[in-house]
Each structure stands twice: as C-alpha cells, then as structure tokens.
Amino acid sequence: MEHGGRLRLAEQCRVVVDNDWAGDPDGLVALAHHLLSPTNRVVAVTSSFLNPVFGPLGSTAERGSALARELVDLVGGPSRPPVYTGAEGPFDGTSTSAASAAIVAEARRDDDLPLFLVCAGPLTNVAAALQEAPDITGRLTLVWVGGARAAGAAEYNRDTDPAAAELVLARPELAIRQFPLETYRRCAYSVAELERDLAGSGRVGRWLWTRFLELPLPDWIRLGGVWPLGDSPPVLVTALDDESSTWTEAAGGTRRVYTDVDTRLLFGDMLARLRLHESRQARGGGGTGRDG
C-alpha cells in the first residue's frame, strides 16, 4: 500500500545501540543506518570506552557520546533518541553508568515491540546492566558484533573487556544474535568505494566520510585499500531481514552465530537510506529523519 508516495513500513522492534563511537567510524555508519531506518525504533544510544591501545583511558566514552549526539542531531526528526555515556574503563563487577541505567530502564519498560540491544564494541555497559538488574535478561535480545569462532583468535571487541564478555555470554537464558570476527570481516568495503559512496550521499554521508578522514590513526596502523564496515550487520536483524544470511543455532535456538551476511542487501539499503534522506530533506519533506 502506498502512503504519500511511499510504501508504508511497519516498525519491527525497539533498539538500543551501544558502541565505542570515538573509535573506528564504521560504528557511526551503522548508527546512521539504524537512525534512518523506519522499521526499527532507536530508543537510546549508549557509548563505551576505547581499548587503551588507542591512547590512555579517561574520556573516550564521553567523546564518543559527543559524536553520537552530533550524528543524531544531523539526522534530525522529532523523536531523537537520547545519548548516554558508559563507563570509562573495563567492567569491575560493581560499576554502573548512565548507559547501563538507560539499558535497564528500557528493558523494564512495557512495550509491544521487542527490544534488541545492539552492541558492536566491548560488552561493558551490557554486563553492568545485567549485573545491576538480572531480571531484564529475558526482556531483550543481545545482537553482538564480537568474539570469534576460531579458538584462541584475537578479537578486539571481546578482548577490550574480557570480564564483561565472560559475564554476558555465561548467561544461558540470554538470547543472543552474534556476528563473530570471521563473519563481520566479510563486510569489506574498498576505501575508494567508501569515499565515493559516503561523500557522495548527502550531508549525513559527507559527515560520516569526514570522520574517517579525521580519525587519528596510531603510527603502527598501516592502512591499505580496504576498510571493513563490520559494525553494520546487526541492521539485518533489527531493520531489515536475516533470511538471506546464514547462521548456526545453539541453546535450543535462543542463540545464533552468523556465518555469512547478505552484504548486497545491507549496503544497498544503507546507501539508499542516505540518499533518500538527502533528497527528501532537500525537498523539505524529510522532517521525520526516518524515511519509509
């Protein structure tokens, strides 16, 4: 059915999006995709800290919050999700933050739409929320970009806060949709395509491309011709559909580990959302910030 020249799409879920926004800008690309998608309702954005290999701890979660707020404001719309800052260091078993409190509050809120907690960074804020309020475990589904299928493989998100990952993954009653290292690496994007596709996709796209240009890379990182957009696959679970991706199941079907993702669907939709948003803003018809 058409409504005002567009297909009327139904909301599928509520989403809290958690990430270390001050780090790799692929998280901000994924956040823009979530914010622009009419089929998932982003109800909160939470920020986590960066691994110390990128500099001393102290304010990286807060810097990430500032970037996330800037993007939320740029996308615009009347229902802009609030942004909450998480802990500035690893989970210690007792720490709480505005981010973990926001996760608890949203999980306890009654709503007909299911809640997905998307985390594409360390599980610090997730662990703190579950430690503070064990009753929320059955009220949400964690969608995590992290971990690895290969035993002993180094993986950034898990290894940034291994204590948090251990606590979260040890809860068998928690429903999890996991995109491990071997799967999220499939979301390879050439740097040339990234420049063309983001910089050429309106104000939001240009803002995202600028984050790549301004990211302070340590001297030990040698940038080649590829920059993976590994934080994007959860959009397939929340806003699109995972039927064309593949996974294995465990824990009686409550846990999925994705082995392949439909990158054509994922990135085709991302670019279309950016460009539709820009064109509707230019015509003065993009007031919602989310294009149906």
PDB file of C-alpha atoms in Angstrom:
ATOM      1  CA  MET A   1       0.000   0.000   0.000  1.00  0.00           C
ATOM      2  CA  GLU A   2       1.276   3.468  -0.804  1.00  0.00           C
ATOM      3  CA  HIS A   3       1.062   6.364   1.638  1.00  0.00           C
ATOM      4  CA  GLY A   4       2.039   9.797   0.379  1.00  0.00           C
ATOM      5  CA  GLY A   5       4.055   8.286  -2.490  1.00  0.00           C
ATOM      6  CA  ARG A   6       5.902   5.824  -0.251  1.00  0.00           C
ATOM      7  CA  LEU A   7       5.269   2.307   0.915  1.00  0.00           C
ATOM      8  CA  ARG A   8       4.032   2.271   4.486  1.00  0.00           C
ATOM      9  CA  LEU A   9       6.507   0.190   6.508  1.00  0.00           C
ATOM     10  CA  ALA A  10       5.817  -1.178   9.976  1.00  0.00           C
ATOM     11  CA  GLU A  11       8.112  -0.872  12.955  1.00  0.00           C
ATOM     12  CA  GLN A  12       9.560  -4.261  13.901  1.00  0.00           C
ATOM     13  CA  CYS A  13      11.398  -3.566  17.139  1.00  0.00           C
ATOM     14  CA  ARG A  14      12.911  -1.142  19.603  1.00  0.00           C
ATOM     15  CA  VAL A  15      16.693  -0.759  19.546  1.00  0.00           C
ATOM     16  CA  VAL A  16      19.329   0.447  21.993  1.00  0.00           C
ATOM     17  CA  VAL A  17      22.585   0.946  20.069  1.00  0.00           C
ATOM     18  CA  ASP A  18      25.837   0.652  22.049  1.00  0.00           C
ATOM     19  CA  ASN A  19      29.322   1.247  20.631  1.00  0.00           C
ATOM     20  CA  ASP A  20      32.719   2.877  21.203  1.00  0.00           C
ATOM     21  CA  TRP A  21      31.801   5.812  18.963  1.00  0.00           C
ATOM     22  CA  ALA A  22      35.154   7.594  19.406  1.00  0.00           C
ATOM     23  CA  GLY A  23      36.969   4.781  17.580  1.00  0.00           C
ATOM     24  CA  ASP A  24      36.516   3.224  14.148  1.00  0.00           C
ATOM     25  CA  PRO A  25      33.877   5.285  12.271  1.00  0.00           C
ATOM     26  CA  ASP A  26      32.228   2.101  10.986  1.00  0.00           C
ATOM     27  CA  GLY A  27      30.156   2.249  14.178  1.00  0.00           C
ATOM     28  CA  LEU A  28      28.843   5.686  13.242  1.00  0.00           C
ATOM     29  CA  VAL A  29      27.990   4.415   9.740  1.00  0.00           C
ATOM     30  CA  ALA A  30      25.932   1.659  11.350  1.00  0.00           C
ATOM     31  CA  LEU A  31      24.281   4.126  13.745  1.00  0.00           C
ATOM     32  CA  ALA A  32      23.237   6.353  10.833  1.00  0.00           C
ATOM     33  CA  HIS A  33      21.693   3.303   9.147  1.00  0.00           C
ATOM     34  CA  HIS A  34      19.723   2.429  12.284  1.00  0.00           C
ATOM     35  CA  LEU A  35      18.563   6.032  12.718  1.00  0.00           C
ATOM     36  CA  LEU A  36      17.416   6.323   9.101  1.00  0.00           C
ATOM     37  CA  SER A  37      15.516   3.027   9.072  1.00  0.00           C
ATOM     38  CA  PRO A  38      11.759   3.344   9.642  1.00  0.00           C
ATOM     39  CA  THR A  39      11.395  -0.319  10.616  1.00  0.00           C
ATOM     40  CA  ASN A  40      13.396  -0.112  13.838  1.00  0.00           C
ATOM     41  CA  ARG A  41      12.772   2.473  16.541  1.00  0.00           C
ATOM     42  CA  VAL A  42      16.040   3.627  18.115  1.00  0.00           C
ATOM     43  CA  VAL A  43      15.095   4.442  21.709  1.00  0.00           C
ATOM     44  CA  ALA A  44      18.570   5.104  23.144  1.00  0.00           C
ATOM     45  CA  VAL A  45      22.221   5.331  22.146  1.00  0.00           C
ATOM     46  CA  THR A  46      24.926   4.357  24.655  1.00  0.00           C
ATOM     47  CA  SER A  47      28.671   4.924  24.470  1.00  0.00           C
ATOM     48  CA  SER A  48      31.546   2.696  25.617  1.00  0.00           C
ATOM     49  CA  PHE A  49      35.279   3.272  26.051  1.00  0.00           C
ATOM     50  CA  LEU A  50      38.124   2.610  23.610  1.00  0.00           C
ATOM     51  CA  ASN A  51      40.795  -0.037  24.007  1.00  0.00           C
ATOM     52  CA  PRO A  52      43.915   1.504  25.631  1.00  0.00           C
ATOM     53  CA  VAL A  53      45.978   0.651  22.510  1.00  0.00           C
ATOM     54  CA  PHE A  54      44.443   3.821  21.049  1.00  0.00           C
ATOM     55  CA  GLY A  55      45.504   6.027  23.952  1.00  0.00           C
ATOM     56  CA  PRO A  56      45.007   6.451  27.699  1.00  0.00           C
ATOM     57  CA  LEU A  57      41.641   5.809  29.294  1.00  0.00           C
ATOM     58  CA  GLY A  58      39.716   8.699  30.817  1.00  0.00           C
ATOM     59  CA  SER A  59      37.253  10.319  28.450  1.00  0.00           C
ATOM     60  CA  THR A  60      36.824   8.168  25.349  1.00  0.00           C
ATOM     61  CA  ALA A  61      33.259   7.157  26.225  1.00  0.00           C
ATOM     62  CA  GLU A  62      32.311  10.818  26.676  1.00  0.00           C
ATOM     63  CA  ARG A  63      33.999  11.788  23.404  1.00  0.00           C
ATOM     64  CA  GLY A  64      32.044   9.015  21.748  1.00  0.00           C
ATOM     65  CA  SER A  65      28.805  10.359  23.192  1.00  0.00           C
ATOM     66  CA  ALA A  66      29.549  13.774  21.707  1.00  0.00           C
ATOM     67  CA  LEU A  67      29.994  12.259  18.236  1.00  0.00           C
ATOM     68  CA  ALA A  68      26.822  10.190  18.563  1.00  0.00           C
ATOM     69  CA  ARG A  69      24.814  13.277  19.629  1.00  0.00           C
ATOM     70  CA  GLU A  70      26.164  15.209  16.656  1.00  0.00           C
ATOM     71  CA  LEU A  71      25.013  12.463  14.295  1.00  0.00           C
ATOM     72  CA  VAL A  72      21.592  12.135  15.961  1.00  0.00           C
ATOM     73  CA  ASP A  73      21.085  15.886  15.558  1.00  0.00           C
ATOM     74  CA  LEU A  74      22.257  15.812  11.934  1.00  0.00           C
ATOM     75  CA  VAL A  75      19.792  13.055  11.034  1.00  0.00           C
ATOM     76  CA  GLY A  76      17.149  15.102  12.841  1.00  0.00           C
ATOM     77  CA  GLY A  77      13.482  14.372  13.313  1.00  0.00           C
ATOM     78  CA  PRO A  78      11.113  14.975  16.237  1.00  0.00           C
ATOM     79  CA  SER A  79      11.912  11.712  18.079  1.00  0.00           C
ATOM     80  CA  ARG A  80      15.657  11.891  18.523  1.00  0.00           C
ATOM     81  CA  PRO A  81      16.948   9.192  20.864  1.00  0.00           C
ATOM     82  CA  PRO A  82      18.865  10.318  23.951  1.00  0.00           C
ATOM     83  CA  VAL A  83      22.579   9.501  24.184  1.00  0.00           C
ATOM     84  CA  TYR A  84      24.071   8.132  27.422  1.00  0.00           C
ATOM     85  CA  THR A  85      27.725   7.793  28.388  1.00  0.00           C
ATOM     86  CA  GLY A  86      29.009   4.487  29.714  1.00  0.00           C
ATOM     87  CA  ALA A  87      31.923   3.511  31.934  1.00  0.00           C
ATOM     88  CA  GLU A  88      35.360   4.894  31.045  1.00  0.00           C
ATOM     89  CA  GLY A  89      37.079   1.598  31.832  1.00  0.00           C
ATOM     90  CA  PRO A  90      36.559  -2.175  31.916  1.00  0.00           C
ATOM     91  CA  PHE A  91      33.819  -3.868  33.908  1.00  0.00           C
ATOM     92  CA  ASP A  92      34.862  -4.447  37.516  1.00  0.00           C
ATOM     93  CA  GLY A  93      31.737  -6.135  38.853  1.00  0.00           C
ATOM     94  CA  THR A  94      30.321  -3.067  40.580  1.00  0.00           C
ATOM     95  CA  SER A  95      30.480  -0.133  38.168  1.00  0.00           C
ATOM     96  CA  THR A  96      27.311   1.439  36.804  1.00  0.00           C
ATOM     97  CA  SER A  97      26.793   4.377  34.482  1.00  0.00           C
ATOM     98  CA  ALA A  98      24.154   6.438  32.750  1.00  0.00           C
ATOM     99  CA  ALA A  99      24.421   3.975  29.853  1.00  0.00           C
ATOM    100  CA  SER A 100      23.772   0.847  31.914  1.00  0.00           C
ATOM    101  CA  ALA A 101      20.923   2.583  33.756  1.00  0.00           C
ATOM    102  CA  ALA A 102      19.331   3.508  30.403  1.00  0.00           C
ATOM    103  CA  ILE A 103      19.550  -0.109  29.219  1.00  0.00           C
ATOM    104  CA  VAL A 104      17.855  -1.306  32.406  1.00  0.00           C
ATOM    105  CA  ALA A 105      15.107   1.306  32.159  1.00  0.00           C
ATOM    106  CA  GLU A 106      14.290   0.474  28.542  1.00  0.00           C
ATOM    107  CA  ALA A 107      14.310  -3.274  29.180  1.00  0.00           C
ATOM    108  CA  ARG A 108      11.866  -2.861  32.055  1.00  0.00           C
ATOM    109  CA  ARG A 109       9.536  -0.641  30.042  1.00  0.00           C
ATOM    110  CA  ASP A 110       6.417  -2.386  28.772  1.00  0.00           C
ATOM    111  CA  ASP A 111       6.041  -2.142  25.014  1.00  0.00           C
ATOM    112  CA  ASP A 112       4.508  -4.363  22.351  1.00  0.00           C
ATOM    113  CA  LEU A 113       7.705  -4.147  20.285  1.00  0.00           C
ATOM    114  CA  PRO A 114      10.572  -6.486  21.238  1.00  0.00           C
ATOM    115  CA  LEU A 115      13.819  -4.897  22.418  1.00  0.00           C
ATOM    116  CA  PHE A 116      17.149  -5.528  20.697  1.00  0.00           C
ATOM    117  CA  LEU A 117      20.326  -4.353  22.414  1.00  0.00           C
ATOM    118  CA  VAL A 118      22.854  -3.869  19.617  1.00  0.00           C
ATOM    119  CA  CYS A 119      26.463  -3.820  20.779  1.00  0.00           C
ATOM    120  CA  ALA A 120      29.372  -3.540  18.352  1.00  0.00           C
ATOM    121  CA  GLY A 121      32.091  -2.898  20.898  1.00  0.00           C
ATOM    122  CA  PRO A 122      33.064  -4.157  24.344  1.00  0.00           C
ATOM    123  CA  LEU A 123      30.204  -5.592  26.392  1.00  0.00           C
ATOM    124  CA  THR A 124      30.938  -3.312  29.353  1.00  0.00           C
ATOM    125  CA  ASN A 125      27.612  -1.498  29.508  1.00  0.00           C
ATOM    126  CA  VAL A 126      25.699  -4.711  28.827  1.00  0.00           C
ATOM    127  CA  ALA A 127      27.471  -6.535  31.676  1.00  0.00           C
ATOM    128  CA  ALA A 128      26.834  -3.662  34.076  1.00  0.00           C
ATOM    129  CA  ALA A 129      23.123  -3.605  33.191  1.00  0.00           C
ATOM    130  CA  LEU A 130      22.723  -7.361  33.656  1.00  0.00           C
ATOM    131  CA  GLN A 131      24.668  -7.270  36.930  1.00  0.00           C
ATOM    132  CA  GLU A 132      22.519  -4.418  38.219  1.00  0.00           C
ATOM    133  CA  ALA A 133      19.198  -5.911  37.077  1.00  0.00           C
ATOM    134  CA  PRO A 134      19.279  -9.677  36.396  1.00  0.00           C
ATOM    135  CA  ASP A 135      15.505  -9.560  35.809  1.00  0.00           C
ATOM    136  CA  ILE A 136      15.998  -7.902  32.399  1.00  0.00           C
ATOM    137  CA  THR A 137      17.814 -10.942  30.944  1.00  0.00           C
ATOM    138  CA  GLY A 138      14.653 -12.369  29.420  1.00  0.00           C
ATOM    139  CA  ARG A 139      13.308  -8.996  28.278  1.00  0.00           C
ATOM    140  CA  LEU A 140      15.782  -8.278  25.484  1.00  0.00           C
ATOM    141  CA  THR A 141      17.857  -9.869  22.738  1.00  0.00           C
ATOM    142  CA  LEU A 142      21.544  -9.001  22.531  1.00  0.00           C
ATOM    143  CA  VAL A 143      22.869  -8.505  18.996  1.00  0.00           C
ATOM    144  CA  TRP A 144      26.650  -8.512  19.322  1.00  0.00           C
ATOM    145  CA  VAL A 145      29.435  -7.874  16.848  1.00  0.00           C
ATOM    146  CA  GLY A 146      32.306  -9.651  18.565  1.00  0.00           C
ATOM    147  CA  GLY A 147      34.031 -12.840  19.562  1.00  0.00           C
ATOM    148  CA  ALA A 148      35.442 -15.411  17.169  1.00  0.00           C
ATOM    149  CA  ARG A 149      34.558 -18.906  16.013  1.00  0.00           C
ATOM    150  CA  ALA A 150      38.206 -19.991  15.968  1.00  0.00           C
ATOM    151  CA  ALA A 151      39.528 -20.918  19.401  1.00  0.00           C
ATOM    152  CA  GLY A 152      42.319 -18.624  20.538  1.00  0.00           C
ATOM    153  CA  ALA A 153      41.761 -15.980  17.853  1.00  0.00           C
ATOM    154  CA  ALA A 154      42.336 -12.401  18.984  1.00  0.00           C
ATOM    155  CA  GLU A 155      39.189 -10.265  18.619  1.00  0.00           C
ATOM    156  CA  TYR A 156      39.033  -6.569  19.511  1.00  0.00           C
ATOM    157  CA  ASN A 157      35.547  -6.194  20.973  1.00  0.00           C
ATOM    158  CA  ARG A 158      35.761  -9.225  23.254  1.00  0.00           C
ATOM    159  CA  ASP A 159      39.381  -8.607  24.243  1.00  0.00           C
ATOM    160  CA  THR A 160      38.843  -4.940  25.129  1.00  0.00           C
ATOM    161  CA  ASP A 161      36.805  -6.103  28.147  1.00  0.00           C
ATOM    162  CA  PRO A 162      37.080  -9.883  28.560  1.00  0.00           C
ATOM    163  CA  ALA A 163      35.481  -9.866  32.033  1.00  0.00           C
ATOM    164  CA  ALA A 164      32.355  -8.225  30.631  1.00  0.00           C
ATOM    165  CA  ALA A 165      32.190 -10.696  27.749  1.00  0.00           C
ATOM    166  CA  GLU A 166      32.574 -13.637  30.137  1.00  0.00           C
ATOM    167  CA  LEU A 167      29.726 -12.444  32.362  1.00  0.00           C
ATOM    168  CA  VAL A 168      27.337 -11.754  29.494  1.00  0.00           C
ATOM    169  CA  LEU A 169      27.996 -14.909  27.477  1.00  0.00           C
ATOM    170  CA  ALA A 170      27.738 -17.097  30.587  1.00  0.00           C
ATOM    171  CA  ARG A 171      24.020 -16.351  30.964  1.00  0.00           C
ATOM    172  CA  PRO A 172      22.305 -19.211  29.098  1.00  0.00           C
ATOM    173  CA  GLU A 173      18.875 -17.593  29.371  1.00  0.00           C
ATOM    174  CA  LEU A 174      20.029 -14.512  27.427  1.00  0.00           C
ATOM    175  CA  ALA A 175      19.007 -14.579  23.743  1.00  0.00           C
ATOM    176  CA  ILE A 176      21.988 -13.621  21.570  1.00  0.00           C
ATOM    177  CA  ARG A 177      22.492 -12.949  17.879  1.00  0.00           C
ATOM    178  CA  GLN A 178      26.272 -12.938  17.341  1.00  0.00           C
ATOM    179  CA  PHE A 179      28.351 -11.757  14.383  1.00  0.00           C
ATOM    180  CA  PRO A 180      31.847 -13.101  15.111  1.00  0.00           C
ATOM    181  CA  LEU A 181      35.166 -11.988  13.665  1.00  0.00           C
ATOM    182  CA  GLU A 182      35.079 -14.386  10.716  1.00  0.00           C
ATOM    183  CA  THR A 183      31.654 -13.064   9.683  1.00  0.00           C
ATOM    184  CA  TYR A 184      31.957  -9.323  10.212  1.00  0.00           C
ATOM    185  CA  ARG A 185      35.217  -9.327   8.245  1.00  0.00           C
ATOM    186  CA  ARG A 186      33.112 -10.233   5.207  1.00  0.00           C
ATOM    187  CA  CYS A 187      31.739  -6.674   5.253  1.00  0.00           C
ATOM    188  CA  ALA A 188      34.794  -5.434   3.362  1.00  0.00           C
ATOM    189  CA  TYR A 189      34.489  -2.040   1.676  1.00  0.00           C
ATOM    190  CA  SER A 190      37.206  -0.571  -0.502  1.00  0.00           C
ATOM    191  CA  VAL A 191      38.453   2.853   0.549  1.00  0.00           C
ATOM    192  CA  ALA A 192      37.689   4.188  -2.927  1.00  0.00           C
ATOM    193  CA  GLU A 193      34.103   2.949  -2.720  1.00  0.00           C
ATOM    194  CA  LEU A 194      33.793   4.352   0.789  1.00  0.00           C
ATOM    195  CA  GLU A 195      34.848   7.817  -0.368  1.00  0.00           C
ATOM    196  CA  ARG A 196      32.563   7.715  -3.409  1.00  0.00           C
ATOM    197  CA  ASP A 197      29.540   6.238  -1.644  1.00  0.00           C
ATOM    198  CA  LEU A 198      29.624   8.204   1.606  1.00  0.00           C
ATOM    199  CA  ALA A 199      30.969  11.543   0.400  1.00  0.00           C
ATOM    200  CA  GLY A 200      28.506  11.396  -2.490  1.00  0.00           C
ATOM    201  CA  SER A 201      25.440  10.647  -0.373  1.00  0.00           C
ATOM    202  CA  GLY A 202      24.388  13.996   1.065  1.00  0.00           C
ATOM    203  CA  ARG A 203      25.107  15.779   4.333  1.00  0.00           C
ATOM    204  CA  VAL A 204      24.922  12.719   6.548  1.00  0.00           C
ATOM    205  CA  GLY A 205      27.176  10.755   4.198  1.00  0.00           C
ATOM    206  CA  ARG A 206      29.704  13.600   3.988  1.00  0.00           C
ATOM    207  CA  TRP A 207      29.734  13.906   7.780  1.00  0.00           C
ATOM    208  CA  LEU A 208      30.468  10.181   8.050  1.00  0.00           C
ATOM    209  CA  TRP A 209      33.262  10.362   5.464  1.00  0.00           C
ATOM    210  CA  THR A 210      34.828  13.259   7.368  1.00  0.00           C
ATOM    211  CA  ARG A 211      35.001  11.051  10.467  1.00  0.00           C
ATOM    212  CA  PHE A 212      37.212   8.642   8.502  1.00  0.00           C
ATOM    213  CA  LEU A 213      39.427  11.492   7.305  1.00  0.00           C
ATOM    214  CA  GLU A 214      39.823  12.963  10.800  1.00  0.00           C
ATOM    215  CA  LEU A 215      40.302   9.708  12.734  1.00  0.00           C
ATOM    216  CA  PRO A 216      43.695   9.845  14.492  1.00  0.00           C
ATOM    217  CA  LEU A 217      45.282   6.530  13.490  1.00  0.00           C
ATOM    218  CA  PRO A 218      48.231   5.295  15.594  1.00  0.00           C
ATOM    219  CA  ASP A 219      51.556   5.075  13.759  1.00  0.00           C
ATOM    220  CA  TRP A 220      51.548   1.272  13.950  1.00  0.00           C
ATOM    221  CA  ILE A 221      48.409   1.023  11.790  1.00  0.00           C
ATOM    222  CA  ARG A 222      49.174   0.762   8.067  1.00  0.00           C
ATOM    223  CA  LEU A 223      46.053   1.498   6.055  1.00  0.00           C
ATOM    224  CA  GLY A 224      45.608  -0.499   2.870  1.00  0.00           C
ATOM    225  CA  GLY A 225      42.863  -0.315   0.280  1.00  0.00           C
ATOM    226  CA  VAL A 226      40.080  -1.834   2.402  1.00  0.00           C
ATOM    227  CA  TRP A 227      38.139  -0.567   5.435  1.00  0.00           C
ATOM    228  CA  PRO A 228      35.609  -3.139   6.711  1.00  0.00           C
ATOM    229  CA  LEU A 229      32.206  -1.863   7.817  1.00  0.00           C
ATOM    230  CA  GLY A 230      31.985  -4.656  10.358  1.00  0.00           C
ATOM    231  CA  ASP A 231      29.567  -2.926  12.739  1.00  0.00           C
ATOM    232  CA  SER A 232      26.734  -2.873  10.185  1.00  0.00           C
ATOM    233  CA  PRO A 233      25.384  -6.481  10.169  1.00  0.00           C
ATOM    234  CA  PRO A 234      23.003  -6.018  13.161  1.00  0.00           C
ATOM    235  CA  VAL A 235      20.847  -3.811  10.915  1.00  0.00           C
ATOM    236  CA  LEU A 236      19.865  -7.034   9.133  1.00  0.00           C
ATOM    237  CA  VAL A 237      18.347  -8.270  12.399  1.00  0.00           C
ATOM    238  CA  THR A 238      16.646  -5.063  13.524  1.00  0.00           C
ATOM    239  CA  ALA A 239      15.577  -3.103  10.438  1.00  0.00           C
ATOM    240  CA  LEU A 240      15.797  -5.490   7.508  1.00  0.00           C
ATOM    241  CA  ASP A 241      15.685  -9.305   7.465  1.00  0.00           C
ATOM    242  CA  ASP A 242      18.260 -12.027   8.071  1.00  0.00           C
ATOM    243  CA  GLU A 243      16.593 -14.704   5.902  1.00  0.00           C
ATOM    244  CA  SER A 244      19.248 -14.294   3.201  1.00  0.00           C
ATOM    245  CA  SER A 245      22.078 -14.625   5.729  1.00  0.00           C
ATOM    246  CA  THR A 246      23.207 -17.896   7.324  1.00  0.00           C
ATOM    247  CA  TRP A 247      23.790 -18.971  10.897  1.00  0.00           C
ATOM    248  CA  THR A 248      24.164 -21.846  13.307  1.00  0.00           C
ATOM    249  CA  GLU A 249      21.955 -22.246  16.367  1.00  0.00           C
ATOM    250  CA  ALA A 250      22.644 -23.218  19.965  1.00  0.00           C
ATOM    251  CA  ALA A 251      20.927 -23.218  23.361  1.00  0.00           C
ATOM    252  CA  GLY A 252      17.677 -24.514  21.947  1.00  0.00           C
ATOM    253  CA  GLY A 253      17.518 -21.832  19.283  1.00  0.00           C
ATOM    254  CA  THR A 254      17.895 -18.850  21.634  1.00  0.00           C
ATOM    255  CA  ARG A 255      21.383 -18.167  20.287  1.00  0.00           C
ATOM    256  CA  ARG A 256      22.522 -17.684  16.707  1.00  0.00           C
ATOM    257  CA  VAL A 257      26.067 -17.350  15.438  1.00  0.00           C
ATOM    258  CA  TYR A 258      26.027 -15.869  11.939  1.00  0.00           C
ATOM    259  CA  THR A 259      28.360 -17.452   9.410  1.00  0.00           C
ATOM    260  CA  ASP A 260      27.555 -15.232   6.414  1.00  0.00           C
ATOM    261  CA  VAL A 261      25.676 -11.988   5.821  1.00  0.00           C
ATOM    262  CA  ASP A 262      23.864 -10.564   2.810  1.00  0.00           C
ATOM    263  CA  THR A 263      26.146  -7.605   2.134  1.00  0.00           C
ATOM    264  CA  ARG A 264      24.276  -6.616  -1.033  1.00  0.00           C
ATOM    265  CA  LEU A 265      21.058  -6.116   0.919  1.00  0.00           C
ATOM    266  CA  LEU A 266      22.850  -4.487   3.835  1.00  0.00           C
ATOM    267  CA  PHE A 267      24.910  -1.904   1.976  1.00  0.00           C
ATOM    268  CA  GLY A 268      22.420  -1.363  -0.820  1.00  0.00           C
ATOM    269  CA  ASP A 269      19.854  -0.336   1.780  1.00  0.00           C
ATOM    270  CA  MET A 270      22.379   1.815   3.653  1.00  0.00           C
ATOM    271  CA  LEU A 271      23.223   3.888   0.586  1.00  0.00           C
ATOM    272  CA  ALA A 272      19.580   4.157  -0.459  1.00  0.00           C
ATOM    273  CA  ARG A 273      18.631   5.398   3.035  1.00  0.00           C
ATOM    274  CA  LEU A 274      21.356   8.062   2.970  1.00  0.00           C
ATOM    275  CA  ARG A 275      20.363   9.277  -0.498  1.00  0.00           C
ATOM    276  CA  LEU A 276      16.616   9.206   0.104  1.00  0.00           C
ATOM    277  CA  HIS A 277      17.104  11.158   3.321  1.00  0.00           C
ATOM    278  CA  GLU A 278      19.126  13.809   1.498  1.00  0.00           C
ATOM    279  CA  SER A 279      16.651  14.141  -1.367  1.00  0.00           C
ATOM    280  CA  ARG A 280      13.673  14.435   0.980  1.00  0.00           C
ATOM    281  CA  GLN A 281      15.469  16.956   3.155  1.00  0.00           C
ATOM    282  CA  ALA A 282      16.229  18.999   0.050  1.00  0.00           C
ATOM    283  CA  ARG A 283      12.525  18.956  -0.885  1.00  0.00           C
ATOM    284  CA  GLY A 284      11.539  19.922   2.629  1.00  0.00           C
ATOM    285  CA  GLY A 285       9.804  16.604   3.225  1.00  0.00           C
ATOM    286  CA  GLY A 286      12.297  14.841   5.478  1.00  0.00           C
ATOM    287  CA  GLY A 287      11.094  16.084   8.826  1.00  0.00           C
ATOM    288  CA  THR A 288      10.891  12.662  10.451  1.00  0.00           C
ATOM    289  CA  GLY A 289      14.560  11.845   9.923  1.00  0.00           C
ATOM    290  CA  ARG A 290      13.449   8.291   9.024  1.00  0.00           C
ATOM    291  CA  ASP A 291      12.333   7.525   5.502  1.00  0.00           C
ATOM    292  CA  GLY A 292       9.577   4.975   4.974  1.00  0.00           C
TER     293      GLY A 292
END
